[in-house]
Coordinates of N, CA and C and ligand atoms in Angstrom, one line a residue:
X52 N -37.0 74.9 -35.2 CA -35.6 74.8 -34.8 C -35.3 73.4 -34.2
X53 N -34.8 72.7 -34.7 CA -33.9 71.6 -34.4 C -32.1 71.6 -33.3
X54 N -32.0 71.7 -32.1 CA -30.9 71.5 -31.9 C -30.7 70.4 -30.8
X55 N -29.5 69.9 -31.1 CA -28.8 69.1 -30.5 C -28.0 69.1 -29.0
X56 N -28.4 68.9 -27.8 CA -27.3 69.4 -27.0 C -26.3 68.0 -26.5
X57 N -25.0 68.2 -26.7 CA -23.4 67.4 -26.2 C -23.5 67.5 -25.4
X58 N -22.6 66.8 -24.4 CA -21.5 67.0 -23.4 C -21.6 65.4 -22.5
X59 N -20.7 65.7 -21.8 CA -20.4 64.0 -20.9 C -22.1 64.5 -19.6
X60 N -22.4 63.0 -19.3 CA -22.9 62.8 -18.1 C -22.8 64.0 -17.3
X61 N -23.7 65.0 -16.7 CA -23.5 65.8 -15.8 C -23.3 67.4 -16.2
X62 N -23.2 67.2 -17.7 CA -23.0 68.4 -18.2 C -23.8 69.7 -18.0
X63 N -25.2 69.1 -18.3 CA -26.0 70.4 -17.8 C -27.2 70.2 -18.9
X64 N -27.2 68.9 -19.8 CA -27.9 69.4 -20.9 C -29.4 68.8 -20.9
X65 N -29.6 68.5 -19.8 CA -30.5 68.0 -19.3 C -31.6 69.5 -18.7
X66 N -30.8 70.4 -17.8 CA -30.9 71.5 -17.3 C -31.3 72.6 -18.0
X67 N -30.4 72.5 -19.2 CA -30.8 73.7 -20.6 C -31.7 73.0 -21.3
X68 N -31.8 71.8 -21.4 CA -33.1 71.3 -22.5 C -34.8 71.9 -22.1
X69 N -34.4 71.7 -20.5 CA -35.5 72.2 -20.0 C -35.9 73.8 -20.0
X70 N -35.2 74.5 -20.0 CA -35.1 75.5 -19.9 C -35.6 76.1 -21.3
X71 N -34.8 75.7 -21.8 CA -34.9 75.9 -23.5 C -36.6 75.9 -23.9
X72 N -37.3 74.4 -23.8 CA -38.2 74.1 -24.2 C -39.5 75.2 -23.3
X73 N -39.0 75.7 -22.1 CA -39.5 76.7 -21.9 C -39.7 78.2 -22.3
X74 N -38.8 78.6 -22.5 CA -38.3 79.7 -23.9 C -38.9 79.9 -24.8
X75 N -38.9 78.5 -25.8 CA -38.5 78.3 -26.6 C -40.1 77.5 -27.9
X76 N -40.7 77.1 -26.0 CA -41.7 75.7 -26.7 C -41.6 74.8 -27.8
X77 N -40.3 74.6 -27.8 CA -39.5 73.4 -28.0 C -39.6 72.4 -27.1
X78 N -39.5 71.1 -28.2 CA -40.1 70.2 -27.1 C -38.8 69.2 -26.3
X79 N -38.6 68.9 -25.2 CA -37.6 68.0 -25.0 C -37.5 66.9 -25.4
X80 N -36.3 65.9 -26.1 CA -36.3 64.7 -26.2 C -34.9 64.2 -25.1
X81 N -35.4 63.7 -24.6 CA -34.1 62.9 -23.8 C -34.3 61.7 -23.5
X82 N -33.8 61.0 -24.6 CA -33.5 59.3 -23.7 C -33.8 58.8 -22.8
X83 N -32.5 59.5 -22.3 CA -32.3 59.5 -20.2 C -34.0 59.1 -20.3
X84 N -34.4 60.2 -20.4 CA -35.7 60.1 -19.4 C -36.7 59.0 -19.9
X85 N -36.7 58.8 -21.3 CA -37.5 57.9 -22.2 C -37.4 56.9 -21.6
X86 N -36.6 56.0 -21.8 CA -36.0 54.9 -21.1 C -36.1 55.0 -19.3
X87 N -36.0 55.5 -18.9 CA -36.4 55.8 -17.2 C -37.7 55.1 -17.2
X88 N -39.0 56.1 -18.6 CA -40.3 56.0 -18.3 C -40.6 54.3 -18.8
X89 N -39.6 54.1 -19.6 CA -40.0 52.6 -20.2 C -39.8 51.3 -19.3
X90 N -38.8 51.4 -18.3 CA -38.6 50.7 -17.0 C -39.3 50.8 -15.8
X91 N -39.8 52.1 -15.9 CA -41.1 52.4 -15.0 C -42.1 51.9 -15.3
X92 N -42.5 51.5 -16.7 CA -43.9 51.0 -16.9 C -43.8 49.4 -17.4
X93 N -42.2 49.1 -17.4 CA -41.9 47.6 -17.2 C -42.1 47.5 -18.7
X94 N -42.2 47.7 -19.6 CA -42.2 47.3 -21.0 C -41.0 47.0 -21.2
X95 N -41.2 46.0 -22.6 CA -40.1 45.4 -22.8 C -38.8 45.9 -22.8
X96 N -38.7 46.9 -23.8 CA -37.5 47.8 -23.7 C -37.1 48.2 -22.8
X97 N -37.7 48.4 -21.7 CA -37.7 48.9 -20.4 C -36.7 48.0 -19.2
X98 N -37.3 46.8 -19.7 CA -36.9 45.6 -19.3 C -35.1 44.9 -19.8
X99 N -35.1 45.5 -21.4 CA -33.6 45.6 -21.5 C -32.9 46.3 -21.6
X100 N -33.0 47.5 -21.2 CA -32.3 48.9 -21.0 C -31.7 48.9 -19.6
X101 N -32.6 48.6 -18.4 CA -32.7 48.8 -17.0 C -31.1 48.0 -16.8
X102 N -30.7 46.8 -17.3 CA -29.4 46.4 -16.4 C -28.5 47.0 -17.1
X103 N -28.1 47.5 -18.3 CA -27.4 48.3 -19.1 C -27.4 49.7 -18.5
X104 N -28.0 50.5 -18.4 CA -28.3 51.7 -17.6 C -27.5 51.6 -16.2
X105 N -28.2 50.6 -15.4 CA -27.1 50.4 -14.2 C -26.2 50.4 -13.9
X106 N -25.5 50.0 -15.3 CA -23.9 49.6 -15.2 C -23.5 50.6 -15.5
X107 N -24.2 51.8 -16.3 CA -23.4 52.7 -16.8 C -22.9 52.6 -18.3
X108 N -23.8 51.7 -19.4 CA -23.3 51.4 -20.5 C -24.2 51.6 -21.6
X109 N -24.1 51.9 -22.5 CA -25.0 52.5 -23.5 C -25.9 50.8 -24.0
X110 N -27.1 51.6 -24.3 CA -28.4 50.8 -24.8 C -28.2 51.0 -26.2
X111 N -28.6 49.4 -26.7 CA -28.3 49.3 -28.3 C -28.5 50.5 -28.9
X112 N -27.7 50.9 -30.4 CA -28.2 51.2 -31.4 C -29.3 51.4 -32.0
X113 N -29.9 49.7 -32.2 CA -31.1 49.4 -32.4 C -32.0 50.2 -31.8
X114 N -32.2 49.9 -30.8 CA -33.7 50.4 -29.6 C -33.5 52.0 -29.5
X115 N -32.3 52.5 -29.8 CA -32.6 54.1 -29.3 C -33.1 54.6 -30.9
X116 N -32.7 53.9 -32.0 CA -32.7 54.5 -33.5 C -34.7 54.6 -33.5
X117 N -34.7 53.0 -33.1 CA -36.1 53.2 -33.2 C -36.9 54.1 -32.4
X118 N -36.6 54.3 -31.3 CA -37.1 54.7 -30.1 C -37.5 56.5 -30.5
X119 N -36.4 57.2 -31.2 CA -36.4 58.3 -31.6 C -37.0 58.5 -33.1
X120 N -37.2 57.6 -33.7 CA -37.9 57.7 -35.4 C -39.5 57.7 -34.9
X121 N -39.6 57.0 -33.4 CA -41.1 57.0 -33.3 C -41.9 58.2 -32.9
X122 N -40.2 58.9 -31.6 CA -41.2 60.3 -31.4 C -41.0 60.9 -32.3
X123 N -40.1 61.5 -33.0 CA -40.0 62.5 -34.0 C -40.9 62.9 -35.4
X124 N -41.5 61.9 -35.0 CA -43.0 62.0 -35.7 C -44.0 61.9 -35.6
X125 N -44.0 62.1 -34.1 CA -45.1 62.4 -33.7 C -45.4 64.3 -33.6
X126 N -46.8 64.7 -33.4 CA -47.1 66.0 -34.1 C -46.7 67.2 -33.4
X127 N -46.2 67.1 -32.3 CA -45.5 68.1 -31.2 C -44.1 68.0 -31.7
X128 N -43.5 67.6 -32.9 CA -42.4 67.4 -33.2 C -42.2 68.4 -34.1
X129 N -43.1 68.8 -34.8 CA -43.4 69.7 -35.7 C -42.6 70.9 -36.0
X130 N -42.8 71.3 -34.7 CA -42.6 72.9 -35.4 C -40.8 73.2 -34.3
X131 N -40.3 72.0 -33.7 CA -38.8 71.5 -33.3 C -38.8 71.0 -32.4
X132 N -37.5 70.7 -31.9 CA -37.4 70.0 -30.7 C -36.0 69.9 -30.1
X133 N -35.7 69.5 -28.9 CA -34.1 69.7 -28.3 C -34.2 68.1 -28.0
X134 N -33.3 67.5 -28.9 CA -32.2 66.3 -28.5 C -31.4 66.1 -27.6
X135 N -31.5 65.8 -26.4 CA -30.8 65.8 -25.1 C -30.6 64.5 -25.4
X136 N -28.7 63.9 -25.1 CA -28.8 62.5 -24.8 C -28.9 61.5 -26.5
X137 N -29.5 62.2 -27.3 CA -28.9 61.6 -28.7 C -29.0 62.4 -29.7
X138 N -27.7 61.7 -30.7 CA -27.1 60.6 -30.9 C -25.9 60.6 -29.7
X139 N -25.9 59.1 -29.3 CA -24.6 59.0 -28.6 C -23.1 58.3 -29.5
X140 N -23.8 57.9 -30.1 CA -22.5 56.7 -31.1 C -22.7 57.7 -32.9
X141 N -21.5 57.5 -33.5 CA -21.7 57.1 -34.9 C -22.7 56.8 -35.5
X142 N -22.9 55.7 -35.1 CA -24.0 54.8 -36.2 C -25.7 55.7 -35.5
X143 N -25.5 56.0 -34.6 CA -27.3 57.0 -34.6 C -26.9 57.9 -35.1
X144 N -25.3 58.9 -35.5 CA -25.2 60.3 -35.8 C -26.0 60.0 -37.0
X145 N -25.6 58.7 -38.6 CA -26.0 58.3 -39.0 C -26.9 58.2 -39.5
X146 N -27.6 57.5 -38.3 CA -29.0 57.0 -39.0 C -30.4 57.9 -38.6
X147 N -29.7 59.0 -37.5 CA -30.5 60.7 -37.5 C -30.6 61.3 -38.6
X148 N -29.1 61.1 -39.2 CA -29.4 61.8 -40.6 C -30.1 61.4 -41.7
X149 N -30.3 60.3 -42.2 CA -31.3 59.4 -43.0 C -32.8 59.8 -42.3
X150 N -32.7 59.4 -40.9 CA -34.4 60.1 -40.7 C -34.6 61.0 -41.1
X151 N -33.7 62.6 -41.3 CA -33.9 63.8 -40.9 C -34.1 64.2 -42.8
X152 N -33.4 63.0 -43.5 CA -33.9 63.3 -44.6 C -35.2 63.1 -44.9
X153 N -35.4 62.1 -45.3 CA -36.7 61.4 -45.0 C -38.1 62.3 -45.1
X154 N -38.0 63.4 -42.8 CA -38.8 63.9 -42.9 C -38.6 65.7 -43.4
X155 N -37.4 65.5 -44.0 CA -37.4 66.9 -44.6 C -36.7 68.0 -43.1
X156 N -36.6 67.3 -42.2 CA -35.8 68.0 -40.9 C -34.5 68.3 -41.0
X157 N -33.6 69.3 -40.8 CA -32.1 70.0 -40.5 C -32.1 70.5 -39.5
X158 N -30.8 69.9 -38.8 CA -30.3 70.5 -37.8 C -30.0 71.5 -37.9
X159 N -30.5 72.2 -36.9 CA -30.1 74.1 -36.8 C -28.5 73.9 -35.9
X160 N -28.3 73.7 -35.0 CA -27.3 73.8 -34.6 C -26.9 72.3 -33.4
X161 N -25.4 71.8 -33.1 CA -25.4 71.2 -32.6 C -24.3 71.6 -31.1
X162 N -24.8 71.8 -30.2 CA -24.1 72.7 -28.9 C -23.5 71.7 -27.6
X163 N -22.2 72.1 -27.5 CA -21.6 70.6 -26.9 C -21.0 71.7 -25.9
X164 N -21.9 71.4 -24.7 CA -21.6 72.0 -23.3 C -20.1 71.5 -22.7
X165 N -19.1 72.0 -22.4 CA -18.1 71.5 -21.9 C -17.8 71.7 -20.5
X166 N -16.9 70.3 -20.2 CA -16.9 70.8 -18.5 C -15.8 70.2 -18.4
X167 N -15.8 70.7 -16.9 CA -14.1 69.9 -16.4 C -14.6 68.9 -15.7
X168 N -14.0 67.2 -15.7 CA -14.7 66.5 -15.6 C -14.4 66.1 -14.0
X169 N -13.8 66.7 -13.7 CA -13.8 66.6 -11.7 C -14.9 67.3 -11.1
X170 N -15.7 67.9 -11.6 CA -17.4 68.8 -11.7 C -18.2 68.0 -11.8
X171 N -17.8 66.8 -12.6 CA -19.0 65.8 -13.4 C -19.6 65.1 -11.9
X172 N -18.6 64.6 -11.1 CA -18.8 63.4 -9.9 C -19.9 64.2 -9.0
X173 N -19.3 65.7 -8.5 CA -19.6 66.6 -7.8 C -21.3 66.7 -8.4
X174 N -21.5 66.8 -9.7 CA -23.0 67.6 -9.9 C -23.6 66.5 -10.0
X175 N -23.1 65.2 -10.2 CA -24.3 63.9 -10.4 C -24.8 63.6 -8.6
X176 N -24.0 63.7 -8.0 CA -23.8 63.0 -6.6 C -24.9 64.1 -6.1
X177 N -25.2 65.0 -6.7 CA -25.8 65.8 -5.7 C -27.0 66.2 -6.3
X178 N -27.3 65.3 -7.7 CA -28.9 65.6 -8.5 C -29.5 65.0 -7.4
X179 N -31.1 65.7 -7.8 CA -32.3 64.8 -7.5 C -33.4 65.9 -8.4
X180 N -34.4 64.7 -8.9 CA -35.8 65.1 -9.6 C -36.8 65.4 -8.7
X181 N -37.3 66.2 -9.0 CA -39.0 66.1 -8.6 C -40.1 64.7 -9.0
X182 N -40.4 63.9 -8.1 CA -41.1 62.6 -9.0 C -42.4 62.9 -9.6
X183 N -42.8 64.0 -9.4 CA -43.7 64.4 -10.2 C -44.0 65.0 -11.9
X184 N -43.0 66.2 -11.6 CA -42.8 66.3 -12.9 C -41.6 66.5 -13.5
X185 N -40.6 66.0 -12.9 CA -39.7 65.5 -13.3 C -38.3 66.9 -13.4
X186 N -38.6 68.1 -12.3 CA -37.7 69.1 -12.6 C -36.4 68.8 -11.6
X187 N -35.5 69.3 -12.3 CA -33.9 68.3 -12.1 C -33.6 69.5 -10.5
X188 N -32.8 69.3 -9.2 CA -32.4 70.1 -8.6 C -30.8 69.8 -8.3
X189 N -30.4 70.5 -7.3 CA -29.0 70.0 -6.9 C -28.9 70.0 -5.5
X190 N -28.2 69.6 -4.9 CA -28.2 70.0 -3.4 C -27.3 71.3 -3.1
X191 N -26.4 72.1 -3.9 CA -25.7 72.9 -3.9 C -26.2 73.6 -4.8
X192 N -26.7 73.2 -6.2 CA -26.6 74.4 -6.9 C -27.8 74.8 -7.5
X193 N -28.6 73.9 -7.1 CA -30.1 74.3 -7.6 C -31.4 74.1 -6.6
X194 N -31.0 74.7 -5.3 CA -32.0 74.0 -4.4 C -33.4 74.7 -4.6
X195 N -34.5 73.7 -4.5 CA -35.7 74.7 -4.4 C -35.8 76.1 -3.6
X196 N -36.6 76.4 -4.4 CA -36.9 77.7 -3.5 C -37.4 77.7 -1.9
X197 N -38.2 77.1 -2.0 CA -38.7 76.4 -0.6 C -38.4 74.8 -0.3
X198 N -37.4 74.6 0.9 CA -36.7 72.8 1.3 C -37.9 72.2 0.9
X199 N -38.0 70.8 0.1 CA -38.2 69.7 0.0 C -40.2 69.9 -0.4
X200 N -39.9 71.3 -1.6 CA -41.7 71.7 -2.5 C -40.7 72.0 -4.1
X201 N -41.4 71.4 -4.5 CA -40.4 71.4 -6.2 C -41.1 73.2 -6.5
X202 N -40.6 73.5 -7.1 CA -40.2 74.9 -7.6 C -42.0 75.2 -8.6
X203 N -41.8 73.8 -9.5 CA -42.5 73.6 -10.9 C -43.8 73.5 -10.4
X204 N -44.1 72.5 -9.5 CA -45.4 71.7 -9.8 C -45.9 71.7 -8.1
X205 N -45.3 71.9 -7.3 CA -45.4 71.9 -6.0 C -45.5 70.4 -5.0
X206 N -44.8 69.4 -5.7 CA -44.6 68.3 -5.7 C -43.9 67.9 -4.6
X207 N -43.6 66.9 -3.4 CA -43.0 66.8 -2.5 C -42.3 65.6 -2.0
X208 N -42.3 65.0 -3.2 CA -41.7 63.8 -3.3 C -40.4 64.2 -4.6
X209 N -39.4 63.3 -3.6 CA -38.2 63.7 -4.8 C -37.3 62.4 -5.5
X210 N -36.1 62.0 -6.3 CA -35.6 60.7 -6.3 C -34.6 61.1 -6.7
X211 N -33.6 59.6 -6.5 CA -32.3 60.1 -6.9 C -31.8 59.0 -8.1
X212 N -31.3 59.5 -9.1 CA -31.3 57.9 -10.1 C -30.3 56.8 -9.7
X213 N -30.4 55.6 -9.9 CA -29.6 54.8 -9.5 C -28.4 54.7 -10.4
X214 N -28.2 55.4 -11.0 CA -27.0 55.3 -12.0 C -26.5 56.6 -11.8
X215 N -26.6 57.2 -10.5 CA -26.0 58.3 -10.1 C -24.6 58.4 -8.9
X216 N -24.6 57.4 -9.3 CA -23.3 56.7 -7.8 C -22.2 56.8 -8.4
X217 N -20.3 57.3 -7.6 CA -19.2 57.2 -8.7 C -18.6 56.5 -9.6
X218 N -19.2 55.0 -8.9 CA -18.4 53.8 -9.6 C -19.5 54.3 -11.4
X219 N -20.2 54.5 -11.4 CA -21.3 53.7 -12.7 C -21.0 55.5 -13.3
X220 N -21.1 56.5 -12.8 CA -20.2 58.1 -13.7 C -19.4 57.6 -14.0
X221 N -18.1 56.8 -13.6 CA -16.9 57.3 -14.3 C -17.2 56.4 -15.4
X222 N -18.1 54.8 -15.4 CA -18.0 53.9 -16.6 C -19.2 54.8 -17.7
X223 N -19.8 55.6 -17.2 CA -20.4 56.5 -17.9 C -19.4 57.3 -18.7
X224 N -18.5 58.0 -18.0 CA -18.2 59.3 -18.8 C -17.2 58.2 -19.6
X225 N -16.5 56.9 -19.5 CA -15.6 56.1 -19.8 C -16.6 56.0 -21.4
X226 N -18.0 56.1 -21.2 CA -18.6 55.5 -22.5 C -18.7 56.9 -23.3
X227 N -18.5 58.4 -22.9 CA -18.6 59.2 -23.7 C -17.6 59.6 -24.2
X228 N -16.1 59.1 -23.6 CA -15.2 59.1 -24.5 C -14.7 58.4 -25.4
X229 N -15.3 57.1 -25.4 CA -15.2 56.3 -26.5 C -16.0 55.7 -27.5
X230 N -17.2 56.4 -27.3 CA -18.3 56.1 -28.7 C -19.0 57.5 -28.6
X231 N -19.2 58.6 -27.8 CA -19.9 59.6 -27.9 C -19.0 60.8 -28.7
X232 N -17.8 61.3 -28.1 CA -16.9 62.7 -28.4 C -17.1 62.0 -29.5
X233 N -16.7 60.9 -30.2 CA -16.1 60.8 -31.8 C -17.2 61.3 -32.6
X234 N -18.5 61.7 -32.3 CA -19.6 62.4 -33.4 C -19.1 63.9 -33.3
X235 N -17.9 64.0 -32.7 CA -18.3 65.8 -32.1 C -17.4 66.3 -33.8
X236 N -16.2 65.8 -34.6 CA -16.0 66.1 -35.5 C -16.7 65.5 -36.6
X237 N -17.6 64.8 -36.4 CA -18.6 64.6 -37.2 C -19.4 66.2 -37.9
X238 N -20.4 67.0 -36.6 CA -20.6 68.0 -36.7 C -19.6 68.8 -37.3
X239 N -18.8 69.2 -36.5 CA -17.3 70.3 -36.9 C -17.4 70.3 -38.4
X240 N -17.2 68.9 -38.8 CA -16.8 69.0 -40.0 C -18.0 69.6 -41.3
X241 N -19.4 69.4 -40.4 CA -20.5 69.9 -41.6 C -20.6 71.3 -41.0
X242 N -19.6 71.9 -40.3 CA -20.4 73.3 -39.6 C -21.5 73.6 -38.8
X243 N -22.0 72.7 -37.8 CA -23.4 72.7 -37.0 C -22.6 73.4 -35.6
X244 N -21.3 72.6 -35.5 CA -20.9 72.2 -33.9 C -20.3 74.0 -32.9
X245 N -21.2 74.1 -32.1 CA -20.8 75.3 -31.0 C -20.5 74.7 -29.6
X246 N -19.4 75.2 -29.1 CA -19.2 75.3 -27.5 C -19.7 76.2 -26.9
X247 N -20.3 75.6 -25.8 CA -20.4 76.9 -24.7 C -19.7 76.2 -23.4
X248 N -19.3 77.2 -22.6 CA -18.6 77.0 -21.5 C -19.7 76.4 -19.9
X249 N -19.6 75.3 -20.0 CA -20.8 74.4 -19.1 C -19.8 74.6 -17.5
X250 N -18.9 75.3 -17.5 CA -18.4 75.3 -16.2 C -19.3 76.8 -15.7
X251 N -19.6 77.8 -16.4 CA -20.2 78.7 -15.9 C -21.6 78.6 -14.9
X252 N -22.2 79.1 -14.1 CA -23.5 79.1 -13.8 C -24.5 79.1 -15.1
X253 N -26.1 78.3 -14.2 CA -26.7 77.6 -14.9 C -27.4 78.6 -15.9
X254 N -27.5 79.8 -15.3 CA -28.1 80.8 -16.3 C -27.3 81.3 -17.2
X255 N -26.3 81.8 -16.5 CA -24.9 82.2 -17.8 C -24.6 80.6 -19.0
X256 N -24.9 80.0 -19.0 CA -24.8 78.3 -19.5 C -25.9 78.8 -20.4
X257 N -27.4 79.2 -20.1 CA -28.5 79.3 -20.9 C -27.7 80.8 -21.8
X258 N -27.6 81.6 -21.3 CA -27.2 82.6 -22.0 C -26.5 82.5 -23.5
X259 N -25.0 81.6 -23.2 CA -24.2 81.7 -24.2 C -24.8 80.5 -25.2
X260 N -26.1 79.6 -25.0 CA -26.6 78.7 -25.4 C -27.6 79.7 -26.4
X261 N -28.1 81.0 -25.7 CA -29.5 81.8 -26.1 C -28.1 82.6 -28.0
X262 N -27.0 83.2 -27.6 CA -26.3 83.6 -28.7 C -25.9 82.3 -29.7
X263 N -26.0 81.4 -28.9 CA -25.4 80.1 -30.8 C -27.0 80.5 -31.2
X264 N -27.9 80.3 -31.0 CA -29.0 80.6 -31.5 C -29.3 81.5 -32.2
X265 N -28.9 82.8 -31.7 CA -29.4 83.8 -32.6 C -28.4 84.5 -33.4
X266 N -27.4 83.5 -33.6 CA -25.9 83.6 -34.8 C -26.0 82.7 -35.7
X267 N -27.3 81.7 -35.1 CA -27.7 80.2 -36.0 C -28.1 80.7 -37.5
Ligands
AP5_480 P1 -29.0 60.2 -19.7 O1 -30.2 60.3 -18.8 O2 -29.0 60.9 -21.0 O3 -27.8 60.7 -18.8 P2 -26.4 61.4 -19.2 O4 -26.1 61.7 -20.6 O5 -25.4 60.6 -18.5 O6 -26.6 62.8 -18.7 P3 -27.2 63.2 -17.3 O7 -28.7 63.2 -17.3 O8 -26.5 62.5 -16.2 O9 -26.6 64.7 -17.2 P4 -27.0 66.1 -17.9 O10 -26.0 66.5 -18.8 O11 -28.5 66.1 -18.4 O12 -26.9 67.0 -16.6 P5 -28.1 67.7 -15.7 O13 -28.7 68.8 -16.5 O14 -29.0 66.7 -15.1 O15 -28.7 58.7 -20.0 C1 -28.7 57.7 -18.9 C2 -28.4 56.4 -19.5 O16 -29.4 56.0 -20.5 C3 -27.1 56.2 -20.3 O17 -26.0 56.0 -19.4 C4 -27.4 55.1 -21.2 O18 -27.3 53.8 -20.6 C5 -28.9 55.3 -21.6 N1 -29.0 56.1 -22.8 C6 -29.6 57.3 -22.9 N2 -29.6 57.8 -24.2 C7 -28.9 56.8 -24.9 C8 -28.6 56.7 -26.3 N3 -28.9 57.7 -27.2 N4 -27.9 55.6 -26.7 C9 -27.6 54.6 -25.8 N5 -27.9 54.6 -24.5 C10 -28.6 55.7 -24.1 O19 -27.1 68.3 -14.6 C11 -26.5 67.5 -13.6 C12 -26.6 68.2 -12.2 O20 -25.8 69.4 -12.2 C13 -28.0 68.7 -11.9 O21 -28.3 68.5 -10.5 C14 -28.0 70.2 -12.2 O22 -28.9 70.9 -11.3 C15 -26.6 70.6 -12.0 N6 -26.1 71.6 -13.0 C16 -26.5 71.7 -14.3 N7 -25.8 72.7 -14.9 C17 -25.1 73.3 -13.9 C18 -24.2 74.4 -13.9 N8 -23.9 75.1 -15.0 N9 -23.6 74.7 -12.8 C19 -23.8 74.0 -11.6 N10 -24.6 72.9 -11.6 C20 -25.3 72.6 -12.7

C-alpha cells in the first residue's frame, strides 16, 4: 500500500505516519526528517536545505525529486510506504508520477488531514521530539506518559525544531498555500484524494485515516 498524507505544517501527518507505519509496517518517508538528518550529518544537501528550512521556504524541486527516487528504491520500500511531506509543489506531484511508473508503484490513496489554521501556531509552538528516536510529543496534547522519559525508547533528551517559531509557521503555511494545496485537485481529479477531519483527537484522526483504507 502506497499512501500519501496532506495538510499545512502542524496538521498531524507526521503523528499518523508514525502511527500508521506501526499498524501497518509501512515504512515512513518524511522529508522533514530526511533533511533534518542531512544537516545533522552536515552533507551537502544538508548544507543547502538548512538556510531554506529556517526561513520557512521550500527546498528545490531538484534535491527532494532526487532525494525520494533514491529511497523509494531502496528494499524496505517494497512491500509500501507513507509519504509524509511529499510531493509539496506540482512539478514533484509530476515527477512522483513518472517514478511511480517506472517502478511499477500506484498510489493507493492520497489523505489530506484538515485543520483550522489558528490550531496550526498552537500545535507547532508546543512540539517537541525525542532526540533519540525521534517520537513527536506536545506539551498539551501528547505528553509522555511519564515527565521528561519518551514513551518509545526511554530516551531523556528532547528538542525543539528551529523552524518551529510563529514568524517562520505562518511563511510556512504561506508556502502551503501557494505551491502545495494546488496538487490537492490534482488528486481529486484522478480519484485518490480523501479528507479526514485533523481537528479531531489524535486517535479519532488515526481512526477516520484507518476507514479511507479499508474503502481504498
Ligand atoms: P516538514 O518536516 O515536512 O514539516 P511540515 O510539513 O511543516 O509539517 P510538520 O512536521 O510541521 O507538521 P506535521 O503535519 O507532521 O504535524 P505533527 O504530526 O508533527 O518540513 C520542514 C521543512 O522541510 C519545510 O518547511 C521545507 O523547508 C522542507 N521540506 C520538507 N519536504 C519538502 C519537500 N517535499 N519539498 C520542499 N521542501 C521540503 O503534529 C504537530 C504537533 O501537533 C505535534 O506536537 C503533535 O503531537 C500534535 N498533534 C498532532 N495531531 C494532533 C491532533 N489531532 N490533535 C492535537 N494535537 C495534535
Amino acid at each position: 500500500m502506497i499512501l500519501i498524507l496532506m495538510g499545512p505544517p502542524g496538521a498531524g501527518k507526521g503523528t499518523q505516519a508514525r502511527m500508521l507505519e506501526e499498524r501497518h509496517g509501512l515504512v515512513q518517508l518524511s522529508t522533514g526528517d530526511m533533511l533534518r538528518a542531512a544537516i545533522a550529518a552536515g552533507t551537502e544537501i544538508g548544507k543547502q536545505a538548512k538556510a531554506v528550512m529556517d526561513r520557512g521556504e521550500l527546498v528545490s524541486d531538484d534535491i527532494m525529486v532526487e532525494i525520494i527516487a533514491a529511497r523509494i528504491s531502496e528494499d524496505d520500500c517494497a512491500n509500501g510506504f507513507i509519504l509524509d511531506g511529499f510531493p509539496r509543489t506540482p512539478a514533484q506531484a509530476e515527477a512522483l508520477d513518472r517514478m511511480f511508473v517506472d517502478k511499477g508503484f500506484e498510489i493507493g490513496s492520497v489523505v489530506e488531514i484538515t485543520v483550522n489554521e489558528d490550531a496550526l501556531v498552537e500545535r507547532i509552538s508546543g512540539r517537541f521530539t525525542c532526540a533519540h528516536c525521534g517520537e513527536g510529543y506536545h506539551d498539551a496534547f501528547k505528553r509522555p506518559k511519564t515527565d521528561g522519559i519518551c514513551d518509545m525508547c526511554g530516551g531523556t533528551d528532547f528538542t525543539r525544531r528551529p523552524d518551529d517559531n510563529a514568524e517562520t509557521v505562518r511563511r510556512r503555511l504561506g508556502e502551503y498555500h501557494r505551491q502545495t494545496a494546488p496538487i490537492l485537485p490534482y488528486y481529486r481529479d484522478k480519484g485518490l484524494l480523501r479528507q479526514v477531519d485533523g481537528m479531531a483527537g489524535i486517535d479519532a484522526v488515526a481512526r477516520q485515516i484507518e476507514e479511507v483504507l479499508e474503502a481504498a
